Amino acid sequence: VRYDPHQMAYRFEFIDVDYPDEVTSQLVYDPGPAVERLIRRLNTMVEGTAGYSAVATRSYLVNEGVTLWQELVPKQLRSQFWERQERISQLTILTNRDVVPWELLYPKDPRHDAGFLVEQFPVSRAIYGHARQRRLRLHPARFVVPPGSPADAKAEVEALARLLSAKPATVSELMPLLQLITQGHFGLLHFACHNRFDPDDGSSIKLD
């Protein structure tokens, strides 16, 4: 996914075995302000200050996901997606620090509705110019669970620890976390907490 601010256009390209043609989406407006409003609302929903029930929250997210799909993803790319959807096992979104929450996409077209993109298969992100690690070291595992984490964060950590046959060693404050990162004495570092995103400052996690 590449955004050209001068031409106000997104360029999309599927990297697949058949290498389909690149698709350009010419926008009628700058998506930045709309994305910023969406992110602010998502932050309030995560923090529980929006006053939405779980059902209302999902309905809101579905509507926003469908809107992103229909307004930012051109029809040709949507056709390419549905042609491959049944055989996609994993999707990596490769961007140049683009701020659009593509993970929120809810692909929906006539006769096609398979849920949110992240419900269909694992979705991850990558950045241009960053090489992928070929091996991941999982042990020793460390878990970051700051105050204000989701109610099921503890259960999430315990489940992962069982899968890894690891002790659920947790960190909840900033300085111990920075010390751990500086020393590098860990393999997996798993964050079971909320993440905030600001278009100007990027992602952040609130600790003590």
Coordinates of C-alpha atoms in Angstrom, one line a residue:
V1 CA 0.0 0.0 0.0
R2 CA 1.5 3.3 -1.1
Y3 CA 0.0 6.7 -0.6
D4 CA 0.9 9.6 -2.9
P5 CA -0.2 12.9 -1.2
H6 CA 0.6 15.0 -4.3
Q7 CA -1.8 13.1 -6.5
M8 CA -4.1 12.2 -3.6
A9 CA -4.1 8.5 -4.6
Y10 CA -3.5 5.1 -3.0
R11 CA -1.6 2.5 -5.0
F12 CA -2.3 -1.1 -4.1
E13 CA -0.4 -4.2 -5.2
F14 CA -1.1 -7.9 -4.4
I15 CA 2.2 -9.8 -4.0
D16 CA 0.9 -13.2 -5.0
V17 CA 2.1 -16.1 -7.2
D18 CA 0.5 -14.6 -10.3
Y19 CA 1.5 -11.0 -9.5
P20 CA -1.7 -9.2 -10.5
D21 CA -1.5 -5.6 -11.8
E22 CA -1.1 -2.7 -9.5
V23 CA -4.3 -0.8 -8.8
T24 CA -4.6 3.0 -8.2
S25 CA -7.4 4.5 -6.2
Q26 CA -7.9 8.2 -6.9
L27 CA -9.4 9.9 -3.8
V28 CA -11.8 12.8 -3.8
Y29 CA -10.6 14.0 -0.4
D30 CA -7.6 13.8 1.9
P31 CA -8.2 10.7 4.1
G32 CA -6.0 12.1 7.0
P33 CA -8.7 14.1 8.9
A34 CA -11.3 11.3 8.6
V35 CA -8.7 8.7 9.8
E36 CA -7.8 11.0 12.8
R37 CA -11.4 11.3 13.8
L38 CA -11.9 7.5 13.5
I39 CA -8.8 6.8 15.6
R40 CA -9.9 9.2 18.3
R41 CA -13.2 7.4 18.5
L42 CA -11.5 4.0 18.6
N43 CA -9.3 5.2 21.5
T44 CA -12.4 6.3 23.5
M45 CA -14.1 3.0 22.8
V46 CA -11.0 1.0 23.9
E47 CA -10.8 3.1 27.1
G48 CA -14.5 2.4 27.8
T49 CA -15.5 6.1 27.8
A50 CA -17.7 6.0 24.7
G51 CA -20.6 4.4 26.6
Y52 CA -21.2 1.7 23.9
S53 CA -22.4 -1.8 24.7
A54 CA -20.5 -4.7 23.1
V55 CA -23.2 -5.2 20.5
A56 CA -23.2 -1.4 19.6
T57 CA -19.4 -1.4 19.5
R58 CA -19.3 -4.2 17.0
S59 CA -22.0 -2.6 14.9
Y60 CA -20.0 0.7 14.8
L61 CA -16.8 -1.1 13.9
V62 CA -18.5 -3.1 11.1
N63 CA -19.9 0.1 9.6
E64 CA -16.5 1.8 9.8
G65 CA -14.8 -1.2 8.3
V66 CA -17.2 -1.4 5.4
T67 CA -16.8 2.3 4.8
L68 CA -13.0 2.0 4.6
W69 CA -13.4 -1.0 2.3
Q70 CA -15.8 0.8 -0.1
E71 CA -14.1 4.3 0.0
L72 CA -10.4 3.4 -0.1
V73 CA -10.2 0.1 -1.8
P74 CA -11.0 0.3 -5.6
K75 CA -13.3 -2.2 -7.2
Q76 CA -10.5 -3.9 -9.2
L77 CA -8.5 -4.6 -6.1
R78 CA -11.7 -5.9 -4.3
S79 CA -12.2 -8.3 -7.2
Q80 CA -8.6 -9.5 -6.9
F81 CA -9.2 -10.1 -3.2
W82 CA -12.3 -12.1 -3.6
E83 CA -10.7 -14.2 -6.4
R84 CA -8.0 -15.2 -3.8
Q85 CA -9.9 -15.0 -0.5
E86 CA -10.5 -18.8 -0.1
R87 CA -6.8 -19.7 -0.5
I88 CA -5.2 -16.8 1.5
S89 CA -3.6 -18.3 4.7
Q90 CA -1.9 -15.2 5.9
L91 CA -1.9 -11.5 4.9
T92 CA 0.9 -9.1 5.5
I93 CA 0.1 -5.4 5.0
L94 CA 3.3 -3.7 3.6
T95 CA 3.2 0.0 4.0
N96 CA 5.5 3.0 4.4
R97 CA 4.3 4.0 7.9
D98 CA 0.8 4.6 6.6
V99 CA -1.7 5.6 9.3
V100 CA -4.9 4.0 7.9
P101 CA -6.1 1.2 10.2
W102 CA -6.2 -1.4 7.4
E103 CA -6.8 -4.1 10.0
L104 CA -10.3 -2.7 10.6
L105 CA -11.3 -3.4 7.0
Y106 CA -14.6 -5.3 6.6
P107 CA -14.6 -6.6 3.1
K108 CA -18.3 -6.6 1.9
D109 CA -19.6 -6.7 -1.6
P110 CA -22.6 -8.2 -3.3
R111 CA -22.7 -11.9 -2.5
H112 CA -19.5 -11.6 -0.4
D113 CA -19.4 -11.1 3.3
A114 CA -16.8 -13.1 5.4
G115 CA -16.4 -10.8 8.3
F116 CA -13.5 -8.5 9.3
L117 CA -10.2 -9.0 7.5
V118 CA -8.6 -10.1 10.8
E119 CA -11.4 -12.7 11.3
Q120 CA -10.7 -14.4 8.0
F121 CA -6.9 -15.1 8.5
P122 CA -3.9 -13.8 10.4
V123 CA -3.1 -10.2 9.4
S124 CA 0.3 -8.7 10.2
R125 CA 2.2 -5.5 9.2
A126 CA 5.6 -4.9 7.7
I127 CA 7.5 -1.7 6.7
Y128 CA 9.5 -1.0 3.6
G129 CA 13.2 -1.4 4.1
H130 CA 13.0 -3.7 7.2
A131 CA 14.2 -7.2 6.8
R132 CA 12.3 -10.0 8.3
Q133 CA 13.8 -12.2 11.0
R134 CA 14.1 -15.8 9.9
R135 CA 14.1 -17.2 13.4
L136 CA 12.2 -16.2 16.6
R137 CA 13.5 -17.0 20.1
L138 CA 10.6 -17.6 22.4
H139 CA 12.4 -18.3 25.7
P140 CA 12.5 -16.9 28.2
A141 CA 9.1 -15.4 27.7
R142 CA 8.1 -12.1 29.4
F143 CA 4.6 -10.5 29.5
V144 CA 3.8 -6.8 29.8
V145 CA 0.5 -6.3 31.7
P146 CA 0.2 -2.6 32.8
P147 CA -2.6 -1.2 34.9
G148 CA -5.8 -0.7 32.9
S149 CA -5.2 -3.7 30.6
P150 CA -8.3 -5.6 29.3
A151 CA -10.1 -7.7 31.9
D152 CA -9.0 -10.9 30.2
A153 CA -5.3 -10.0 30.0
K154 CA -4.3 -12.2 32.9
A155 CA -6.1 -15.2 31.3
E156 CA -4.4 -14.4 28.0
V157 CA -1.0 -14.4 29.6
E158 CA -1.7 -17.7 31.5
A159 CA -2.9 -19.4 28.3
L160 CA 0.3 -18.3 26.3
A161 CA 2.5 -19.4 29.2
R162 CA 0.9 -22.8 29.1
L163 CA 1.5 -23.1 25.4
L164 CA 5.1 -22.1 25.8
S165 CA 5.6 -24.2 29.0
A166 CA 6.9 -21.0 30.5
K167 CA 6.5 -19.2 33.8
P168 CA 4.1 -16.2 33.4
A169 CA 6.7 -13.6 34.4
T170 CA 5.0 -10.2 34.1
V171 CA 6.1 -6.6 33.9
S172 CA 3.7 -3.7 34.7
E173 CA 5.8 -0.6 35.1
L174 CA 7.9 1.6 32.8
M175 CA 11.4 1.5 34.3
P176 CA 11.5 -2.4 34.8
L177 CA 10.3 -2.7 31.2
L178 CA 13.0 -0.3 29.9
Q179 CA 15.6 -2.2 31.9
L180 CA 14.5 -5.5 30.5
I181 CA 14.6 -4.2 26.9
T182 CA 18.1 -2.6 27.5
Q183 CA 19.5 -5.9 28.9
G184 CA 17.8 -8.0 26.3
H185 CA 17.4 -11.0 28.6
F186 CA 14.2 -12.3 27.0
G187 CA 13.0 -14.1 23.9
L188 CA 9.3 -13.5 23.5
L189 CA 8.0 -10.1 24.8
H190 CA 4.2 -10.2 24.7
F191 CA 2.1 -7.1 25.4
A192 CA -1.4 -7.9 26.9
C193 CA -2.7 -4.4 27.0
H194 CA -4.4 -1.5 25.1
N195 CA -2.5 0.4 22.4
R196 CA -3.2 4.0 21.6
F197 CA -2.5 5.6 18.2
D198 CA -2.0 9.2 17.4
P199 CA -1.4 10.3 13.8
D200 CA 1.3 12.7 14.9
D201 CA 3.1 10.7 17.5
G202 CA 2.4 7.1 16.4
S203 CA 1.6 4.2 18.7
S204 CA 1.9 4.3 22.5
I205 CA 1.1 2.1 25.5
K206 CA 0.2 3.8 28.8
L207 CA 2.1 2.4 31.7
D208 CA 2.4 3.8 35.3

